[in-house]
Amino acid sequence: MKNPLKKVAMVIAATAALSAIIPVTSAAAVSRTDCGNRTDFVKITNYNWSKTLCFANAGSQNVHIYRVNEVKAGNNRVLVTLGGRNYTIEKNRSIKDIEGLDQELTYIKIY
């Protein structure tokens, strides 16, 4: 009969070896946050300029934000899908709905 401690030691050694060669990746997720007076967050204003939502952290997310008036990139490069069209917004830039289309924002990616 084989030594069970030897088997356990081999499993631990194999696990340690795999852990050393497999890179750890962090989950990239956009998160909603309180805007406060911050200007570095992605800021979305909607419902006739009466509501503001802010997002932080790199990543992407499907969303449903209705009647969007403006999207500000803050200190980020951002890709959004607004009214079915993709828009890339560069750092410290914004896009505004000057025609009153009240479109839905369905996707956001912060680089």
Short mmCIF file of N, CA, C and O in Angstrom, two decimals:
data_model
loop_
_atom_site.label_atom_id
_atom_site.label_comp_id
_atom_site.label_asym_id
_atom_site.label_seq_id
_atom_site.Cartn_x
_atom_site.Cartn_y
_atom_site.Cartn_z
N MET A 1 0.84 -1.19 0.00
CA MET A 1 0.00 0.00 0.00
C MET A 1 0.88 1.25 0.00
O MET A 1 1.85 1.33 0.73
N LYS A 2 0.53 2.23 -0.84
CA LYS A 2 1.33 3.45 -0.98
C LYS A 2 1.05 4.40 0.17
O LYS A 2 -0.03 4.40 0.76
N ASN A 3 2.02 5.23 0.43
CA ASN A 3 1.92 6.19 1.52
C ASN A 3 0.97 7.33 1.13
O ASN A 3 1.23 8.05 0.16
N PRO A 4 -0.16 7.54 1.86
CA PRO A 4 -1.11 8.60 1.51
C PRO A 4 -0.51 10.00 1.68
O PRO A 4 -0.90 10.93 0.96
N LEU A 5 0.43 10.18 2.57
CA LEU A 5 1.05 11.50 2.74
C LEU A 5 1.86 11.88 1.51
O LEU A 5 1.94 13.05 1.14
N LYS A 6 2.46 10.87 0.87
CA LYS A 6 3.24 11.13 -0.34
C LYS A 6 2.31 11.63 -1.45
O LYS A 6 2.66 12.55 -2.19
N LYS A 7 1.11 11.05 -1.56
CA LYS A 7 0.14 11.49 -2.57
C LYS A 7 -0.30 12.93 -2.31
O LYS A 7 -0.39 13.73 -3.23
N VAL A 8 -0.56 13.25 -1.07
CA VAL A 8 -0.99 14.60 -0.71
C VAL A 8 0.12 15.60 -1.04
O VAL A 8 -0.13 16.67 -1.59
N ALA A 9 1.35 15.25 -0.74
CA ALA A 9 2.48 16.13 -1.04
C ALA A 9 2.63 16.36 -2.53
O ALA A 9 2.93 17.47 -2.98
N MET A 10 2.38 15.32 -3.32
CA MET A 10 2.48 15.45 -4.78
C MET A 10 1.38 16.37 -5.32
O MET A 10 1.62 17.18 -6.21
N VAL A 11 0.18 16.25 -4.77
CA VAL A 11 -0.94 17.10 -5.20
C VAL A 11 -0.65 18.56 -4.85
O VAL A 11 -0.86 19.46 -5.67
N ILE A 12 -0.13 18.79 -3.67
CA ILE A 12 0.20 20.16 -3.26
C ILE A 12 1.30 20.73 -4.15
O ILE A 12 1.22 21.88 -4.60
N ALA A 13 2.30 19.93 -4.46
CA ALA A 13 3.39 20.40 -5.32
C ALA A 13 2.87 20.71 -6.73
O ALA A 13 3.26 21.72 -7.34
N ALA A 14 2.01 19.86 -7.24
CA ALA A 14 1.44 20.09 -8.58
C ALA A 14 0.59 21.35 -8.60
O ALA A 14 0.66 22.15 -9.54
N THR A 15 -0.20 21.57 -7.57
CA THR A 15 -1.03 22.77 -7.48
C THR A 15 -0.17 24.02 -7.41
O THR A 15 -0.46 25.02 -8.08
N ALA A 16 0.89 23.97 -6.63
CA ALA A 16 1.79 25.11 -6.52
C ALA A 16 2.46 25.41 -7.86
O ALA A 16 2.60 26.58 -8.25
N ALA A 17 2.85 24.37 -8.57
CA ALA A 17 3.49 24.57 -9.88
C ALA A 17 2.53 25.21 -10.87
O ALA A 17 2.90 26.12 -11.61
N LEU A 18 1.29 24.74 -10.90
CA LEU A 18 0.29 25.32 -11.81
C LEU A 18 -0.03 26.76 -11.43
O LEU A 18 -0.22 27.61 -12.30
N SER A 19 -0.10 27.04 -10.15
CA SER A 19 -0.38 28.40 -9.69
C SER A 19 0.71 29.36 -10.12
O SER A 19 0.46 30.54 -10.39
N ALA A 20 1.92 28.88 -10.19
CA ALA A 20 3.04 29.74 -10.56
C ALA A 20 3.05 30.05 -12.05
O ALA A 20 3.51 31.12 -12.46
N ILE A 21 2.53 29.16 -12.89
CA ILE A 21 2.60 29.40 -14.34
C ILE A 21 1.32 29.96 -14.93
O ILE A 21 1.34 30.50 -16.02
N ILE A 22 0.20 29.88 -14.23
CA ILE A 22 -1.06 30.41 -14.75
C ILE A 22 -1.22 31.83 -14.23
O ILE A 22 -1.26 32.06 -13.04
N PRO A 23 -1.29 32.82 -15.14
CA PRO A 23 -1.41 34.20 -14.68
C PRO A 23 -2.77 34.46 -14.04
O PRO A 23 -3.78 33.91 -14.47
N VAL A 24 -2.77 35.30 -13.06
CA VAL A 24 -4.01 35.68 -12.40
C VAL A 24 -4.52 36.94 -13.08
O VAL A 24 -3.79 37.91 -13.23
N THR A 25 -5.78 36.93 -13.50
CA THR A 25 -6.37 38.10 -14.12
C THR A 25 -7.47 38.61 -13.22
O THR A 25 -8.23 37.84 -12.65
N SER A 26 -7.54 39.92 -13.11
CA SER A 26 -8.60 40.49 -12.30
C SER A 26 -9.81 40.72 -13.19
O SER A 26 -9.69 40.98 -14.38
N ALA A 27 -10.97 40.62 -12.61
CA ALA A 27 -12.20 40.84 -13.35
C ALA A 27 -12.34 42.32 -13.66
O ALA A 27 -12.16 43.16 -12.79
N ALA A 28 -12.60 42.62 -14.91
CA ALA A 28 -12.77 44.01 -15.31
C ALA A 28 -14.26 44.31 -15.33
O ALA A 28 -15.00 43.72 -16.10
N ALA A 29 -14.67 45.21 -14.46
CA ALA A 29 -16.09 45.51 -14.40
C ALA A 29 -16.29 47.01 -14.18
O ALA A 29 -15.68 47.61 -13.31
N VAL A 30 -17.15 47.55 -14.99
CA VAL A 30 -17.58 48.93 -14.80
C VAL A 30 -18.48 48.93 -13.57
O VAL A 30 -19.28 48.03 -13.37
N SER A 31 -18.32 49.94 -12.74
CA SER A 31 -19.19 50.01 -11.56
C SER A 31 -19.81 51.39 -11.45
O SER A 31 -19.18 52.40 -11.76
N ARG A 32 -21.05 51.40 -11.02
CA ARG A 32 -21.75 52.66 -10.81
C ARG A 32 -21.28 53.24 -9.49
O ARG A 32 -21.09 52.51 -8.52
N THR A 33 -21.12 54.55 -9.45
CA THR A 33 -20.61 55.20 -8.25
C THR A 33 -21.30 56.55 -8.06
O THR A 33 -21.91 57.08 -8.98
N ASP A 34 -21.18 57.09 -6.86
CA ASP A 34 -21.72 58.40 -6.55
C ASP A 34 -20.88 59.45 -7.28
O ASP A 34 -19.65 59.40 -7.23
N CYS A 35 -21.53 60.39 -7.93
CA CYS A 35 -20.80 61.40 -8.71
C CYS A 35 -20.09 62.42 -7.82
O CYS A 35 -18.95 62.77 -8.10
N GLY A 36 -20.76 62.89 -6.80
CA GLY A 36 -20.18 63.96 -6.00
C GLY A 36 -19.78 65.12 -6.88
O GLY A 36 -20.48 65.47 -7.83
N ASN A 37 -18.66 65.72 -6.60
CA ASN A 37 -18.13 66.81 -7.42
C ASN A 37 -17.03 66.33 -8.36
O ASN A 37 -16.31 67.15 -8.93
N ARG A 38 -16.90 65.03 -8.51
CA ARG A 38 -15.83 64.45 -9.33
C ARG A 38 -16.07 64.74 -10.80
O ARG A 38 -17.20 64.70 -11.28
N THR A 39 -15.00 64.97 -11.52
CA THR A 39 -15.08 65.19 -12.96
C THR A 39 -14.34 64.11 -13.74
O THR A 39 -14.32 64.15 -14.97
N ASP A 40 -13.74 63.15 -13.02
CA ASP A 40 -12.96 62.12 -13.70
C ASP A 40 -13.79 60.87 -14.04
O ASP A 40 -13.33 60.02 -14.79
N PHE A 41 -15.00 60.76 -13.53
CA PHE A 41 -15.85 59.61 -13.83
C PHE A 41 -16.56 59.80 -15.16
O PHE A 41 -16.74 60.92 -15.64
N VAL A 42 -17.03 58.69 -15.74
CA VAL A 42 -17.94 58.78 -16.87
C VAL A 42 -19.28 59.23 -16.29
O VAL A 42 -19.79 58.64 -15.34
N LYS A 43 -19.83 60.30 -16.86
CA LYS A 43 -21.05 60.89 -16.31
C LYS A 43 -22.14 60.92 -17.38
O LYS A 43 -21.93 61.46 -18.47
N ILE A 44 -23.28 60.33 -17.07
CA ILE A 44 -24.40 60.27 -18.01
C ILE A 44 -25.57 61.05 -17.42
O ILE A 44 -26.01 60.75 -16.31
N THR A 45 -26.03 62.04 -18.17
CA THR A 45 -27.16 62.85 -17.74
C THR A 45 -28.36 62.47 -18.59
O THR A 45 -28.26 62.35 -19.80
N ASN A 46 -29.50 62.28 -17.91
CA ASN A 46 -30.70 61.87 -18.64
C ASN A 46 -31.96 62.50 -18.04
O ASN A 46 -31.88 63.26 -17.09
N TYR A 47 -33.10 62.15 -18.63
CA TYR A 47 -34.42 62.66 -18.24
C TYR A 47 -34.44 64.18 -18.15
O TYR A 47 -34.68 64.77 -17.11
N ASN A 48 -34.18 64.80 -19.32
CA ASN A 48 -34.24 66.25 -19.46
C ASN A 48 -33.31 66.95 -18.48
O ASN A 48 -33.69 67.92 -17.83
N TRP A 49 -32.10 66.41 -18.35
CA TRP A 49 -31.04 66.97 -17.53
C TRP A 49 -31.33 66.90 -16.03
O TRP A 49 -30.69 67.56 -15.23
N SER A 50 -32.28 66.08 -15.62
CA SER A 50 -32.65 66.04 -14.20
C SER A 50 -31.95 64.94 -13.41
O SER A 50 -31.94 64.98 -12.19
N LYS A 51 -31.39 63.93 -14.07
CA LYS A 51 -30.72 62.82 -13.37
C LYS A 51 -29.31 62.64 -13.91
O LYS A 51 -29.06 62.83 -15.10
N THR A 52 -28.40 62.24 -13.03
CA THR A 52 -27.01 62.00 -13.42
C THR A 52 -26.55 60.68 -12.84
O THR A 52 -26.75 60.41 -11.65
N LEU A 53 -25.93 59.86 -13.69
CA LEU A 53 -25.35 58.58 -13.28
C LEU A 53 -23.86 58.62 -13.56
O LEU A 53 -23.44 59.12 -14.61
N CYS A 54 -23.06 58.08 -12.64
CA CYS A 54 -21.62 58.05 -12.85
C CYS A 54 -21.11 56.62 -12.82
O CYS A 54 -21.64 55.78 -12.08
N PHE A 55 -20.08 56.37 -13.62
CA PHE A 55 -19.47 55.05 -13.72
C PHE A 55 -17.96 55.18 -13.61
O PHE A 55 -17.37 56.16 -14.07
N ALA A 56 -17.33 54.16 -13.02
CA ALA A 56 -15.88 54.15 -12.84
C ALA A 56 -15.35 52.75 -13.15
O ALA A 56 -16.12 51.80 -13.27
N ASN A 57 -14.06 52.65 -13.26
CA ASN A 57 -13.30 51.41 -13.47
C ASN A 57 -13.37 50.92 -14.91
O ASN A 57 -14.40 51.01 -15.56
N ALA A 58 -12.27 50.41 -15.38
CA ALA A 58 -12.18 49.89 -16.75
C ALA A 58 -12.99 48.62 -16.87
O ALA A 58 -13.10 47.83 -15.93
N GLY A 59 -13.58 48.43 -18.03
CA GLY A 59 -14.37 47.24 -18.31
C GLY A 59 -15.55 47.60 -19.18
O GLY A 59 -15.64 48.71 -19.71
N SER A 60 -16.46 46.67 -19.32
CA SER A 60 -17.64 46.91 -20.15
C SER A 60 -18.88 46.34 -19.48
O SER A 60 -18.79 45.44 -18.65
N GLN A 61 -20.02 46.88 -19.88
CA GLN A 61 -21.27 46.46 -19.26
C GLN A 61 -22.44 46.82 -20.17
O GLN A 61 -22.48 47.90 -20.75
N ASN A 62 -23.40 45.92 -20.28
CA ASN A 62 -24.67 46.23 -20.93
C ASN A 62 -25.52 46.98 -19.93
O ASN A 62 -25.59 46.60 -18.75
N VAL A 63 -26.16 48.05 -20.37
CA VAL A 63 -27.00 48.87 -19.50
C VAL A 63 -28.28 49.24 -20.23
O VAL A 63 -28.40 49.03 -21.44
N HIS A 64 -29.22 49.78 -19.50
CA HIS A 64 -30.44 50.34 -20.08
C HIS A 64 -30.67 51.68 -19.41
O HIS A 64 -31.28 51.75 -18.35
N ILE A 65 -30.15 52.73 -20.03
CA ILE A 65 -30.30 54.08 -19.50
C ILE A 65 -31.12 54.85 -20.54
O ILE A 65 -30.69 55.03 -21.67
N TYR A 66 -32.29 55.30 -20.13
CA TYR A 66 -33.24 55.89 -21.04
C TYR A 66 -33.14 57.41 -21.08
O TYR A 66 -32.67 58.04 -20.14
N ARG A 67 -33.57 57.98 -22.19
CA ARG A 67 -33.69 59.42 -22.40
C ARG A 67 -32.39 60.16 -22.07
O ARG A 67 -32.36 61.11 -21.30
N VAL A 68 -31.31 59.71 -22.69
CA VAL A 68 -29.98 60.27 -22.43
C VAL A 68 -29.82 61.63 -23.11
O VAL A 68 -30.12 61.79 -24.29
N ASN A 69 -29.33 62.61 -22.32
CA ASN A 69 -29.07 63.95 -22.84
C ASN A 69 -27.59 64.18 -23.14
O ASN A 69 -27.26 64.89 -24.09
N GLU A 70 -26.71 63.60 -22.29
CA GLU A 70 -25.28 63.85 -22.46
C GLU A 70 -24.48 62.71 -21.85
O GLU A 70 -24.87 62.13 -20.83
N VAL A 71 -23.34 62.41 -22.49
CA VAL A 71 -22.37 61.46 -21.94
C VAL A 71 -21.03 62.16 -21.91
O VAL A 71 -20.52 62.61 -22.95
N LYS A 72 -20.45 62.29 -20.70
CA LYS A 72 -19.13 62.89 -20.52
C LYS A 72 -18.14 61.78 -20.20
O LYS A 72 -18.39 60.94 -19.35
N ALA A 73 -17.00 61.79 -20.88
CA ALA A 73 -16.00 60.74 -20.68
C ALA A 73 -15.20 60.91 -19.40
O ALA A 73 -14.63 59.95 -18.89
N GLY A 74 -15.13 62.12 -18.88
CA GLY A 74 -14.28 62.36 -17.72
C GLY A 74 -12.83 62.08 -18.08
O GLY A 74 -12.37 62.40 -19.17
N ASN A 75 -12.11 61.43 -17.19
CA ASN A 75 -10.70 61.13 -17.40
C ASN A 75 -10.52 59.75 -18.06
O ASN A 75 -9.64 59.00 -17.70
N ASN A 76 -11.41 59.42 -18.99
CA ASN A 76 -11.44 58.09 -19.60
C ASN A 76 -11.66 58.19 -21.09
O ASN A 76 -12.20 59.15 -21.59
N ARG A 77 -11.29 57.13 -21.78
CA ARG A 77 -11.70 56.93 -23.17
C ARG A 77 -12.85 55.95 -23.09
O ARG A 77 -12.74 54.91 -22.43
N VAL A 78 -13.97 56.25 -23.74
CA VAL A 78 -15.20 55.50 -23.55
C VAL A 78 -15.82 55.14 -24.89
O VAL A 78 -15.79 55.93 -25.84
N LEU A 79 -16.39 53.94 -24.95
CA LEU A 79 -17.21 53.52 -26.09
C LEU A 79 -18.62 53.31 -25.55
O LEU A 79 -18.80 52.61 -24.55
N VAL A 80 -19.60 53.93 -26.19
CA VAL A 80 -21.00 53.73 -25.79
C VAL A 80 -21.83 53.39 -27.02
O VAL A 80 -21.50 53.77 -28.14
N THR A 81 -22.90 52.65 -26.77
CA THR A 81 -23.90 52.43 -27.81
C THR A 81 -25.13 53.24 -27.40
O THR A 81 -25.74 52.97 -26.37
N LEU A 82 -25.44 54.23 -28.21
CA LEU A 82 -26.53 55.16 -27.91
C LEU A 82 -27.45 55.21 -29.11
O LEU A 82 -27.01 55.53 -30.22
N GLY A 83 -28.70 54.86 -28.90
CA GLY A 83 -29.65 54.85 -30.01
C GLY A 83 -29.27 53.88 -31.11
O GLY A 83 -29.55 54.12 -32.27
N GLY A 84 -28.59 52.79 -30.74
CA GLY A 84 -28.19 51.77 -31.71
C GLY A 84 -26.90 52.08 -32.45
O GLY A 84 -26.45 51.27 -33.26
N ARG A 85 -26.28 53.22 -32.19
CA ARG A 85 -25.03 53.60 -32.85
C ARG A 85 -23.90 53.63 -31.84
O ARG A 85 -24.10 54.02 -30.69
N ASN A 86 -22.71 53.23 -32.27
CA ASN A 86 -21.53 53.25 -31.40
C ASN A 86 -20.83 54.59 -31.51
O ASN A 86 -20.63 55.11 -32.61
N TYR A 87 -20.43 55.12 -30.35
CA TYR A 87 -19.69 56.37 -30.28
C TYR A 87 -18.47 56.16 -29.39
O TYR A 87 -18.59 55.64 -28.28
N THR A 88 -17.31 56.59 -29.86
CA THR A 88 -16.11 56.61 -29.04
C THR A 88 -15.92 58.04 -28.57
O THR A 88 -15.88 58.97 -29.38
N ILE A 89 -15.80 58.19 -27.26
CA ILE A 89 -15.62 59.52 -26.67
C ILE A 89 -14.24 59.56 -26.04
O ILE A 89 -13.92 58.74 -25.18
N GLU A 90 -13.44 60.49 -26.48
CA GLU A 90 -12.08 60.61 -25.97
C GLU A 90 -12.08 61.28 -24.60
O GLU A 90 -13.05 61.93 -24.21
N LYS A 91 -10.98 61.13 -23.92
CA LYS A 91 -10.78 61.69 -22.59
C LYS A 91 -11.15 63.18 -22.54
O LYS A 91 -10.78 63.95 -23.43
N ASN A 92 -11.90 63.56 -21.51
CA ASN A 92 -12.33 64.95 -21.27
C ASN A 92 -13.20 65.53 -22.38
O ASN A 92 -13.25 66.74 -22.56
N ARG A 93 -13.90 64.66 -23.10
CA ARG A 93 -14.84 65.09 -24.14
C ARG A 93 -16.24 64.60 -23.79
O ARG A 93 -16.43 63.80 -22.89
N SER A 94 -17.23 65.06 -24.55
CA SER A 94 -18.60 64.61 -24.30
C SER A 94 -19.39 64.61 -25.60
O SER A 94 -18.96 65.18 -26.61
N ILE A 95 -20.52 63.94 -25.56
CA ILE A 95 -21.48 64.03 -26.66
C ILE A 95 -22.81 64.47 -26.04
O ILE A 95 -23.16 64.08 -24.93
N LYS A 96 -23.55 65.31 -26.79
CA LYS A 96 -24.82 65.84 -26.31
C LYS A 96 -25.91 65.58 -27.33
O LYS A 96 -25.68 65.62 -28.53
N ASP A 97 -27.10 65.36 -26.82
CA ASP A 97 -28.29 65.21 -27.65
C ASP A 97 -28.89 66.59 -27.85
O ASP A 97 -29.70 67.05 -27.04
N ILE A 98 -28.48 67.28 -28.90
CA ILE A 98 -28.98 68.64 -29.14
C ILE A 98 -30.30 68.64 -29.91
O ILE A 98 -30.93 69.67 -30.05
N GLU A 99 -30.70 67.46 -30.39
CA GLU A 99 -31.93 67.37 -31.17
C GLU A 99 -33.12 66.87 -30.35
O GLU A 99 -34.21 66.73 -30.86
N GLY A 100 -32.89 66.55 -29.07
CA GLY A 100 -33.98 66.09 -28.21
C GLY A 100 -34.49 64.70 -28.57
O GLY A 100 -35.68 64.43 -28.48
N LEU A 101 -33.60 63.81 -28.99
CA LEU A 101 -34.00 62.48 -29.42
C LEU A 101 -34.31 61.54 -28.25
O LEU A 101 -34.99 60.53 -28.43
N ASP A 102 -33.81 61.85 -27.05
CA ASP A 102 -34.05 61.02 -25.87
C ASP A 102 -33.76 59.54 -26.12
O ASP A 102 -34.59 58.67 -25.89
N GLN A 103 -32.57 59.25 -26.59
CA GLN A 103 -32.20 57.88 -26.95
C GLN A 103 -31.79 57.06 -25.74
O GLN A 103 -31.42 57.58 -24.70
N GLU A 104 -31.81 55.74 -25.93
CA GLU A 104 -31.41 54.80 -24.89
C GLU A 104 -29.95 54.42 -25.07
O GLU A 104 -29.50 54.12 -26.17
N LEU A 105 -29.21 54.43 -23.96
CA LEU A 105 -27.83 53.97 -23.94
C LEU A 105 -27.85 52.52 -23.49
O LEU A 105 -28.41 52.21 -22.44
N THR A 106 -27.28 51.62 -24.31
CA THR A 106 -27.39 50.19 -24.02
C THR A 106 -26.05 49.50 -23.72
O THR A 106 -26.05 48.36 -23.29
N TYR A 107 -24.94 50.20 -23.94
CA TYR A 107 -23.64 49.57 -23.71
C TYR A 107 -22.63 50.64 -23.36
O TYR A 107 -22.64 51.74 -23.93
N ILE A 108 -21.74 50.30 -22.41
CA ILE A 108 -20.68 51.22 -22.04
C ILE A 108 -19.39 50.43 -21.84
O ILE A 108 -19.41 49.36 -21.25
N LYS A 109 -18.30 50.96 -22.40
CA LYS A 109 -16.99 50.37 -22.19
C LYS A 109 -16.03 51.48 -21.82
O LYS A 109 -15.89 52.45 -22.55
N ILE A 110 -15.37 51.31 -20.67
CA ILE A 110 -14.38 52.27 -20.22
C ILE A 110 -13.01 51.64 -20.41
O ILE A 110 -12.77 50.53 -19.93
N TYR A 111 -12.15 52.31 -21.15
CA TYR A 111 -10.80 51.78 -21.43
C TYR A 111 -9.85 52.14 -20.31
O TYR A 111 -9.98 53.10 -19.63
#
